[in-house]
Short mmCIF file of C-alpha atoms in Angstrom, two decimals:
data_model
loop_
_atom_site.label_atom_id
_atom_site.label_comp_id
_atom_site.label_asym_id
_atom_site.label_seq_id
_atom_site.Cartn_x
_atom_site.Cartn_y
_atom_site.Cartn_z
CA MET A 1008 -5.64 -20.86 178.61
CA ALA A 1009 -2.26 -19.78 177.67
CA GLY A 1010 0.54 -17.76 179.06
CA LEU A 1011 1.33 -14.16 178.59
CA MET A 1012 -1.83 -12.21 177.80
CA ALA A 1013 -1.32 -9.45 175.26
CA THR A 1014 -2.62 -5.97 175.82
CA SER A 1015 -3.85 -5.47 172.31
CA LEU A 1016 -6.20 -3.98 169.75
CA ARG A 1017 -7.38 -6.75 167.44
CA ASN A 1018 -7.79 -6.22 163.74
CA PRO A 1019 -10.84 -7.82 162.06
CA ARG A 1020 -8.94 -11.10 161.57
CA GLY A 1021 -8.07 -11.39 165.24
CA SER A 1022 -4.37 -11.59 164.33
CA ILE A 1023 -0.99 -11.63 165.88
CA ALA A 1024 1.32 -8.78 165.10
CA LEU A 1025 4.79 -9.31 166.55
CA LEU A 1026 6.49 -12.22 168.27
CA LYS A 1027 9.84 -11.26 169.60
CA LYS A 1028 12.41 -12.95 171.81
CA PRO A 1029 11.79 -12.38 175.54
CA SER A 1030 14.37 -10.21 177.26
CA GLN A 1031 15.06 -13.00 179.81
CA PRO A 1032 15.62 -16.59 178.71
CA LEU A 1033 12.85 -18.92 179.73
CA GLY A 1034 15.23 -21.71 180.48
CA LYS A 1035 14.36 -25.37 180.35
CA PHE A 1036 11.88 -27.38 182.32
CA ALA A 1037 12.63 -31.10 182.56
CA LEU A 1038 9.81 -33.53 183.23
CA PRO A 1039 11.59 -36.89 183.33
CA SER A 1040 8.48 -38.92 184.12
CA LEU A 1041 6.77 -37.64 181.01
CA GLY A 1042 9.84 -37.40 178.81
CA LEU A 1043 9.18 -33.75 178.24
CA LYS A 1044 11.48 -30.84 177.72
CA TRP A 1045 10.51 -27.28 177.33
CA ARG A 1046 12.05 -25.51 174.40
CA SER A 1047 12.38 -21.72 174.48
CA PRO A 1048 10.14 -20.04 171.82
CA VAL A 1049 11.79 -19.36 168.53
CA THR A 1050 12.21 -15.76 167.55
CA LYS A 1051 9.82 -14.97 164.71
CA ALA A 1052 8.85 -11.53 163.41
CA ILE A 1053 5.33 -11.15 162.12
CA ALA A 1054 4.26 -7.79 160.83
CA THR A 1055 0.72 -6.41 160.93
CA PRO A 1056 -0.47 -2.91 161.58
CA VAL A 1057 -2.02 -3.50 165.04
CA ASN A 1058 -2.16 -5.88 167.96
CA ILE A 1059 1.27 -6.37 169.44
CA ILE A 1060 1.95 -9.50 171.46
CA ALA A 1061 5.30 -10.21 172.97
CA SER A 1062 5.72 -13.95 173.47
CA VAL A 1063 3.47 -16.76 174.66
CA PRO A 1064 5.19 -19.32 176.86
CA GLY A 1065 4.67 -22.80 175.50
CA PHE A 1066 4.37 -21.63 171.91
CA VAL A 1067 7.21 -21.82 169.40
CA GLN A 1068 5.30 -19.99 166.64
CA LEU A 1069 2.40 -17.61 166.57
CA ALA A 1070 0.36 -17.46 163.42
CA GLU A 1071 0.02 -14.59 160.99
CA PRO A 1072 -3.56 -13.75 159.98
CA VAL A 1073 -4.88 -15.69 157.03
CA PRO A 1074 -5.29 -13.33 153.97
CA VAL A 1075 -8.90 -12.47 153.25
CA GLU A 1076 -8.66 -14.02 149.78
CA VAL A 1077 -7.65 -17.45 151.09
CA SER A 1078 -10.47 -19.97 151.54
CA LEU A 1079 -10.44 -23.33 153.36
CA MET A 1080 -10.91 -25.01 149.99
CA ASP A 1081 -7.63 -23.48 148.82
CA VAL A 1082 -5.88 -25.14 151.75
CA VAL A 1083 -7.65 -28.50 151.06
CA LYS A 1084 -6.79 -28.43 147.35
CA SER A 1085 -3.11 -27.90 148.20
CA LEU A 1086 -2.93 -31.26 149.97
CA PRO A 1087 -1.68 -34.41 148.18
CA LYS A 1088 -4.53 -36.60 147.11
CA GLU A 1089 -3.03 -39.62 148.84
CA VAL A 1090 -3.60 -38.19 152.30
CA PHE A 1091 -7.36 -38.71 151.86
CA GLU A 1092 -7.00 -42.38 150.84
CA ILE A 1093 -8.31 -44.98 153.29
CA ASP A 1094 -5.93 -47.95 153.78
CA GLU A 1095 -7.80 -50.80 155.53
CA PHE A 1096 -4.53 -52.46 156.58
CA LYS A 1097 -3.23 -49.28 158.23
CA ALA A 1098 -6.62 -48.69 159.86
CA TRP A 1099 -6.67 -52.16 161.44
CA LYS A 1100 -3.04 -51.66 162.41
CA THR A 1101 -4.12 -48.86 164.70
CA VAL A 1102 -6.56 -51.27 166.37
CA ALA A 1103 -3.81 -53.83 166.80
CA ILE A 1104 -1.43 -51.25 168.29
CA THR A 1105 -4.06 -50.10 170.82
CA ILE A 1106 -5.09 -53.63 171.84
CA SER A 1107 -1.41 -54.69 172.17
CA ALA A 1108 -0.61 -51.55 174.19
CA LEU A 1109 -3.59 -52.22 176.52
CA ALA A 1110 -2.55 -55.85 177.01
CA ALA A 1111 0.95 -54.77 177.93
CA GLY A 1112 -0.32 -52.10 180.27
CA TYR A 1113 -2.71 -54.36 182.16
CA ALA A 1114 -0.07 -57.06 182.37
CA ALA A 1115 2.28 -54.53 183.92
CA LEU A 1116 -0.43 -53.44 186.36
CA ALA A 1117 -0.97 -57.01 187.44
CA VAL A 1118 2.67 -57.52 188.46
CA ALA A 1119 4.03 -54.06 189.23
CA PRO A 1120 4.74 -53.13 192.88
CA TRP A 1121 2.62 -50.26 194.21
CA TYR A 1122 5.40 -47.72 193.91
CA LEU A 1123 5.45 -48.16 190.11
CA TYR A 1124 1.72 -47.57 189.78
CA PRO A 1125 2.13 -43.89 188.77
CA VAL A 1126 4.26 -44.88 185.82
CA VAL A 1127 2.01 -47.81 184.83
CA TYR A 1128 -1.15 -45.64 185.02
CA MET A 1129 0.48 -42.87 183.01
CA TYR A 1130 1.17 -45.39 180.30
CA LEU A 1131 -2.16 -47.27 180.62
CA GLY A 1132 -4.32 -44.14 180.58
CA THR A 1133 -2.56 -43.08 177.36
CA ALA A 1134 -3.06 -46.49 175.81
CA VAL A 1135 -6.75 -46.38 176.70
CA THR A 1136 -6.94 -43.08 174.79
CA GLY A 1137 -6.05 -45.03 171.69
CA LEU A 1138 -9.49 -46.68 171.85
CA PHE A 1139 -11.10 -43.30 171.56
CA VAL A 1140 -8.84 -42.18 168.69
CA VAL A 1141 -9.78 -45.29 166.63
CA GLY A 1142 -13.42 -44.57 167.33
CA HIS A 1143 -12.71 -40.94 166.38
CA ASP A 1144 -11.63 -42.05 162.85
CA CYS A 1145 -14.76 -44.21 162.65
CA GLY A 1146 -16.89 -41.19 163.55
CA HIS A 1147 -15.44 -39.30 160.63
CA ASN A 1148 -15.80 -42.30 158.28
CA SER A 1149 -12.08 -42.25 157.78
CA PHE A 1150 -11.47 -45.70 159.28
CA SER A 1151 -13.20 -47.74 156.59
CA LYS A 1152 -14.97 -47.21 153.31
CA SER A 1153 -17.95 -49.15 154.79
CA GLN A 1154 -20.36 -47.15 156.89
CA LEU A 1155 -21.36 -50.32 158.73
CA VAL A 1156 -17.74 -51.11 159.65
CA ASN A 1157 -17.24 -47.55 160.89
CA ASP A 1158 -20.37 -47.71 163.03
CA VAL A 1159 -19.61 -51.20 164.48
CA VAL A 1160 -15.89 -50.60 165.19
CA GLY A 1161 -16.56 -47.09 166.58
CA THR A 1162 -19.30 -48.44 168.92
CA ILE A 1163 -17.09 -51.33 170.14
CA MET A 1164 -13.93 -49.25 170.66
CA MET A 1165 -15.72 -46.49 172.68
CA ALA A 1166 -17.90 -48.82 174.79
CA PRO A 1167 -15.17 -49.57 177.37
CA LEU A 1168 -14.88 -45.76 177.91
CA ILE A 1169 -18.61 -45.65 178.51
CA TYR A 1170 -18.67 -43.21 175.58
CA PRO A 1171 -21.75 -43.72 173.42
CA PHE A 1172 -20.46 -43.54 169.90
CA GLU A 1173 -23.29 -42.02 167.93
CA PRO A 1174 -24.13 -39.18 170.41
CA TRP A 1175 -20.42 -38.31 170.48
CA ARG A 1176 -20.22 -38.41 166.66
CA ILE A 1177 -23.13 -36.09 166.14
CA LYS A 1178 -21.90 -33.51 168.64
CA HIS A 1179 -18.30 -33.77 167.49
CA ASN A 1180 -19.21 -33.06 163.87
CA ILE A 1181 -20.93 -29.89 165.12
CA HIS A 1182 -17.65 -28.90 166.71
CA HIS A 1183 -15.91 -29.20 163.34
CA ALA A 1184 -18.58 -27.15 161.61
CA HIS A 1185 -18.40 -24.41 164.25
CA THR A 1186 -14.87 -24.51 165.69
CA ASN A 1187 -14.25 -21.74 168.18
CA LYS A 1188 -17.63 -20.20 167.56
CA LEU A 1189 -19.37 -18.88 170.57
CA ILE A 1190 -22.56 -20.77 171.60
CA MET A 1191 -22.26 -23.23 168.72
CA ASP A 1192 -19.01 -25.12 169.29
CA THR A 1193 -19.89 -28.34 171.12
CA ALA A 1194 -16.33 -29.41 172.03
CA TRP A 1195 -16.35 -26.78 174.73
CA GLN A 1196 -17.47 -23.29 175.39
CA PRO A 1197 -15.45 -20.71 177.46
CA PHE A 1198 -16.97 -19.33 180.57
CA ARG A 1199 -18.17 -15.72 180.00
CA PRO A 1200 -17.72 -12.78 182.41
CA HIS A 1201 -21.49 -12.36 183.00
CA GLN A 1202 -21.76 -16.05 183.90
CA PHE A 1203 -18.93 -15.90 186.41
CA ASP A 1204 -19.94 -12.57 187.94
CA ARG A 1205 -23.56 -13.69 188.57
CA ALA A 1206 -22.61 -17.14 189.88
CA GLY A 1207 -22.61 -18.15 193.53
CA PRO A 1208 -19.49 -19.05 195.48
CA PHE A 1209 -19.75 -22.80 194.73
CA THR A 1210 -20.27 -22.34 190.99
CA LYS A 1211 -17.39 -19.84 190.84
CA ALA A 1212 -15.16 -22.41 192.55
CA VAL A 1213 -16.16 -25.00 189.98
CA MET A 1214 -15.43 -22.60 187.13
CA LYS A 1215 -12.03 -21.74 188.55
CA ALA A 1216 -11.19 -25.38 189.01
CA ALA A 1217 -12.31 -26.43 185.51
CA MET A 1218 -10.31 -23.65 183.85
CA GLY A 1219 -7.47 -24.03 186.36
CA PRO A 1220 -5.89 -26.89 188.36
CA LEU A 1221 -8.59 -29.42 187.50
CA TRP A 1222 -8.57 -28.78 183.75
CA TRP A 1223 -7.60 -32.45 183.28
CA VAL A 1224 -11.00 -33.74 184.42
CA ALA A 1225 -13.16 -31.12 182.68
CA SER A 1226 -14.03 -33.56 179.92
CA VAL A 1227 -15.84 -35.77 182.50
CA GLY A 1228 -18.46 -33.02 182.90
CA HIS A 1229 -18.71 -32.67 179.10
CA TRP A 1230 -19.15 -36.41 178.77
CA LEU A 1231 -22.02 -36.43 181.24
CA LEU A 1232 -23.81 -33.34 179.90
CA TRP A 1233 -23.69 -33.99 176.18
CA HIS A 1234 -24.03 -37.74 175.47
CA PHE A 1235 -26.84 -39.25 177.49
CA ASP A 1236 -29.78 -36.82 177.12
CA LEU A 1237 -32.06 -37.97 174.28
CA SER A 1238 -33.69 -34.56 174.10
CA LYS A 1239 -30.46 -33.15 172.67
CA PHE A 1240 -30.80 -35.17 169.44
CA ARG A 1241 -33.07 -35.03 166.38
CA THR A 1242 -35.83 -37.58 166.01
CA GLN A 1243 -34.16 -39.12 162.91
CA ASP A 1244 -30.95 -39.66 164.89
CA LEU A 1245 -32.49 -41.41 167.86
CA PRO A 1246 -32.35 -45.02 166.55
CA LYS A 1247 -28.57 -44.98 166.22
CA VAL A 1248 -28.21 -42.98 169.40
CA LYS A 1249 -30.15 -45.62 171.31
CA VAL A 1250 -28.00 -48.42 169.89
CA SER A 1251 -24.88 -46.68 171.17
CA LEU A 1252 -26.44 -46.22 174.62
CA VAL A 1253 -27.42 -49.86 174.72
CA ALA A 1254 -23.81 -50.83 173.83
CA VAL A 1255 -22.50 -48.72 176.73
CA LEU A 1256 -25.11 -50.23 179.04
CA ALA A 1257 -24.15 -53.76 177.91
CA PHE A 1258 -20.48 -53.11 178.66
CA THR A 1259 -21.41 -51.77 182.10
CA LEU A 1260 -23.59 -54.81 182.92
CA VAL A 1261 -21.30 -57.48 181.40
CA VAL A 1262 -17.90 -56.15 182.40
CA LEU A 1263 -18.01 -53.32 184.94
CA LEU A 1264 -20.68 -54.67 187.23
CA PRO A 1265 -19.01 -58.12 187.55
CA LEU A 1266 -15.64 -56.35 188.10
CA LEU A 1267 -17.15 -54.38 190.97
CA ILE A 1268 -18.83 -57.44 192.50
CA THR A 1269 -15.77 -59.76 192.21
CA GLN A 1270 -12.97 -57.28 192.93
CA GLY A 1271 -14.72 -54.79 195.17
CA PRO A 1272 -14.43 -51.05 195.05
CA ILE A 1273 -10.62 -51.09 195.25
CA GLY A 1274 -10.33 -53.54 192.36
CA PHE A 1275 -12.84 -51.47 190.35
CA ILE A 1276 -10.76 -48.38 190.91
CA LYS A 1277 -7.55 -50.15 190.10
CA TRP A 1278 -8.61 -51.90 186.94
CA TRP A 1279 -11.07 -49.47 185.34
CA LEU A 1280 -11.54 -46.10 187.05
CA LEU A 1281 -7.91 -44.95 187.17
CA PRO A 1282 -7.12 -45.87 183.51
CA TRP A 1283 -10.44 -44.14 182.56
CA LEU A 1284 -9.36 -41.01 184.38
CA GLY A 1285 -6.03 -41.26 182.57
CA PHE A 1286 -8.00 -41.14 179.34
CA HIS A 1287 -9.91 -38.11 180.49
CA PHE A 1288 -6.63 -36.40 181.33
CA TRP A 1289 -5.69 -36.58 177.63
CA MET A 1290 -9.23 -35.90 176.47
CA SER A 1291 -9.38 -32.73 178.47
CA THR A 1292 -5.79 -31.74 177.55
CA PHE A 1293 -6.21 -32.29 173.83
CA THR A 1294 -9.49 -30.37 173.74
CA LEU A 1295 -8.00 -27.45 175.66
CA VAL A 1296 -4.57 -27.23 174.04
CA HIS A 1297 -5.75 -27.59 170.45
CA HIS A 1298 -8.11 -24.60 170.55
CA THR A 1299 -7.06 -22.31 173.44
CA ALA A 1300 -4.51 -19.56 173.75
CA PRO A 1301 -4.46 -15.91 174.71
CA HIS A 1302 -4.22 -14.90 171.09
CA ILE A 1303 -6.88 -17.33 169.76
CA PRO A 1304 -10.38 -15.84 170.18
CA PHE A 1305 -13.80 -17.43 170.15
CA LYS A 1306 -16.03 -15.51 167.72
CA GLN A 1307 -19.66 -14.61 167.25
CA ASN A 1308 -21.42 -16.17 164.32
CA ARG A 1309 -21.46 -12.90 162.38
CA GLU A 1310 -17.70 -12.51 162.48
CA TRP A 1311 -16.68 -16.18 162.32
CA ASN A 1312 -14.62 -17.37 159.40
CA VAL A 1313 -14.06 -21.05 158.56
CA VAL A 1314 -10.45 -20.89 157.35
CA GLU A 1315 -9.44 -18.74 160.34
CA ALA A 1316 -11.05 -21.20 162.75
CA GLN A 1317 -9.58 -24.36 161.24
CA LEU A 1318 -6.12 -23.06 160.23
CA ASN A 1319 -5.46 -20.15 162.62
CA GLY A 1320 -7.71 -21.22 165.46
CA THR A 1321 -6.36 -24.77 165.75
CA VAL A 1322 -3.00 -25.41 167.51
CA HIS A 1323 -0.34 -27.90 166.51
CA CYS A 1324 1.21 -29.25 169.65
CA ASP A 1325 4.27 -31.58 170.02
CA TYR A 1326 3.94 -34.22 172.67
CA PRO A 1327 6.46 -36.91 173.69
CA ALA A 1328 6.80 -39.51 170.92
CA TRP A 1329 5.30 -42.33 173.03
CA VAL A 1330 2.18 -40.28 173.58
CA GLU A 1331 1.79 -39.56 169.91
CA ILE A 1332 2.26 -43.24 169.00
CA LEU A 1333 -0.29 -44.51 171.55
CA CYS A 1334 -2.73 -41.76 170.57
CA HIS A 1335 -2.30 -42.29 166.87
CA ASP A 1336 -1.15 -38.71 166.09
CA ILE A 1337 -4.41 -37.08 167.22
CA SER A 1338 -2.18 -34.19 168.34
CA VAL A 1339 -1.31 -33.42 164.69
CA HIS A 1340 -4.53 -31.55 164.77
CA ILE A 1341 -4.46 -28.82 162.14
CA PRO A 1342 -4.83 -31.11 159.13
CA HIS A 1343 -7.67 -32.86 160.89
CA HIS A 1344 -9.49 -29.54 161.11
CA VAL A 1345 -8.64 -28.66 157.52
CA SER A 1346 -10.36 -31.91 156.43
CA THR A 1347 -11.91 -34.58 158.62
CA ARG A 1348 -11.58 -37.04 155.75
CA ILE A 1349 -7.90 -37.50 156.48
CA PRO A 1350 -7.24 -40.74 158.37
CA SER A 1351 -5.08 -40.53 161.51
CA TYR A 1352 -2.22 -42.42 159.83
CA ASN A 1353 -2.03 -39.76 157.10
CA LEU A 1354 -2.06 -36.70 159.38
CA ARG A 1355 1.73 -36.28 159.47
CA LYS A 1356 1.97 -36.29 155.71
CA ALA A 1357 -0.85 -33.81 155.47
CA TYR A 1358 0.76 -31.61 158.08
CA ALA A 1359 4.08 -31.59 156.19
CA SER A 1360 2.24 -30.32 153.13
CA ILE A 1361 0.46 -27.65 155.15
CA GLN A 1362 3.78 -26.49 156.66
CA LYS A 1363 5.27 -26.28 153.14
CA ASN A 1364 2.44 -24.15 151.78
CA TRP A 1365 0.84 -22.37 154.74
CA ASP A 1366 3.41 -22.45 157.58
CA LYS A 1367 3.26 -18.80 158.63
CA TYR A 1368 -0.43 -19.14 159.34
CA LEU A 1369 0.08 -21.92 161.92
CA ASN A 1370 0.16 -21.77 165.67
CA LYS A 1371 2.71 -24.27 167.11
CA ALA A 1372 3.27 -25.24 170.70
CA VAL A 1373 5.13 -27.80 172.88
CA PHE A 1374 3.29 -29.66 175.63
CA GLY A 1375 4.71 -28.98 179.06
CA ILE A 1376 4.47 -26.83 182.16
CA PRO A 1377 4.90 -23.46 180.33
CA LEU A 1378 2.06 -24.20 177.90
CA ILE A 1379 -0.43 -25.46 180.47
CA SER A 1380 0.51 -22.64 182.84
CA THR A 1381 -0.12 -20.10 180.10
CA ILE A 1382 -3.54 -21.56 179.34
CA ILE A 1383 -4.88 -21.91 182.89
CA ASN A 1384 -3.44 -18.62 184.07
CA GLU A 1385 -4.43 -16.40 181.13
CA CYS A 1386 -7.52 -17.93 179.56
CA ASN A 1387 -10.03 -17.71 182.43
CA LEU A 1388 -13.05 -16.02 180.88
CA PHE A 1389 -13.75 -14.96 177.30
CA ASP A 1390 -15.12 -11.47 176.83
CA ALA A 1391 -17.03 -11.38 173.54
CA GLU A 1392 -17.24 -7.58 173.51
CA GLN A 1393 -13.56 -7.05 173.96
CA LYS A 1394 -12.80 -10.17 171.90
CA LYS A 1395 -10.18 -11.39 174.28
CA TRP A 1396 -9.50 -13.65 177.24
CA ILE A 1397 -9.68 -12.00 180.64
CA LYS A 1398 -9.11 -12.91 184.28
CA PHE A 1399 -11.62 -14.33 186.76
CA GLU A 1400 -11.20 -11.52 189.32
CA LYS A 1401 -12.46 -8.05 188.49
CA ALA A 1402 -9.41 -6.43 190.03
CA ALA A 1403 -7.19 -8.46 187.70
CA ARG A 1404 -9.37 -7.47 184.75
CA GLN A 1405 -8.88 -3.80 185.64
CA LEU A 1406 -5.14 -4.32 185.67
CA GLN A 1407 -5.35 -5.97 182.23
CA SER A 1408 -7.38 -3.15 180.78
CA SER A 1409 -5.03 -0.55 182.15
CA GLY A 1410 -1.91 -2.31 180.89
CA GLY A 1411 -0.93 -3.63 184.29
CA LYS A 1412 -1.02 -0.28 186.06
CA PRO A 1413 -3.48 0.23 188.96
CA SER A 1414 -6.03 2.92 188.36
CA SER A 1415 -5.40 6.00 190.51
CA ALA A 1416 -9.11 6.47 190.91
CA SER A 1417 -9.65 3.05 192.40
CA ASN A 1418 -6.49 2.95 194.50
CA ASP A 1419 -6.35 -0.22 196.60
CA SER A 1420 -9.42 -1.69 194.94
CA THR A 1421 -7.46 -2.57 191.87
CA CYS A 1422 -4.63 -4.22 193.72
CA LEU A 1423 -4.36 -7.98 193.67
CA ASN A 1424 -4.17 -9.63 197.05
#
């Protein structure tokens, strides 16, 4: 779901060939409320025999293909040993930061005038995301050396989000084992042309919204579909899955139901639903941005390569500092995909090492309007046969395949309305 779609022939590695400076400056986009500034992409020449791509708005670097002889283990072995070390003090510090941030956010919500609510909810939804990130470390056993501590803390931190910890952990680890693999990746799957073309008007509208202006709530659908159906889990996993579901139910009955009864629907929306939707904004955004771009393909199992997926197929994205602090550097995502054993507080050190040794194989972006516009405008459907992202509308796909020139045979039928 990124910006300028390349007309290209892909080599077997699905690589980028040339990134050159656009002929017209992209300028700057200021987003004062988020503290964002768009930086024009850096000029970087990357030479490969095929597949020429100009520039991708929102990206400051496009990756070179990983050499065939490089393995993921080579990347892991290049990292300093200390980035894998679990520090209990630093781990509990992330908990303290999140709880303090939540307390400050709810205190502000209690006293702020209505016209400051957008700012308060922007902050509070981001602070709530910190709960998930702590649970995320627990799910990878990188929070504590104790499995019991990881399970208990993860369950408690995710319960206020109505996110059952164990079902999420199981599905999330499948995502890491099959990142950007068609059918298998459980973080999300792109819509395919045949799905869209055969769908009815309502389903098509839902698809367009999820991969378009409503991308920021797409994770709500994922949450509902993947985490509450016991039939999706192996028999041996069911005991822990049920414990997580009971924890979520307990929070609902002990906290949310009394909140609804005592404060009414408006109070429920104010104190829980809107911060929860703020969390899903970031959940949806992180999932989308970290693995989606016009030049990053999903692959069939037979052509999938683990080092390509984790190093080339994962995007490093810079967010405003306050977002990265409240979200415990979850946006420093490439080292997390290189090894899930790296705790969140060591991700920056690991990323510095990866930049030193493997920088030219990294995709780098800056969060803002250009990046999101690129993703939702260009990454509509993924065509597995062509191995590239294509548009929703057939007329637009014809323009893509013809290099932007309407076919003389089809005349008006290829013109966009």
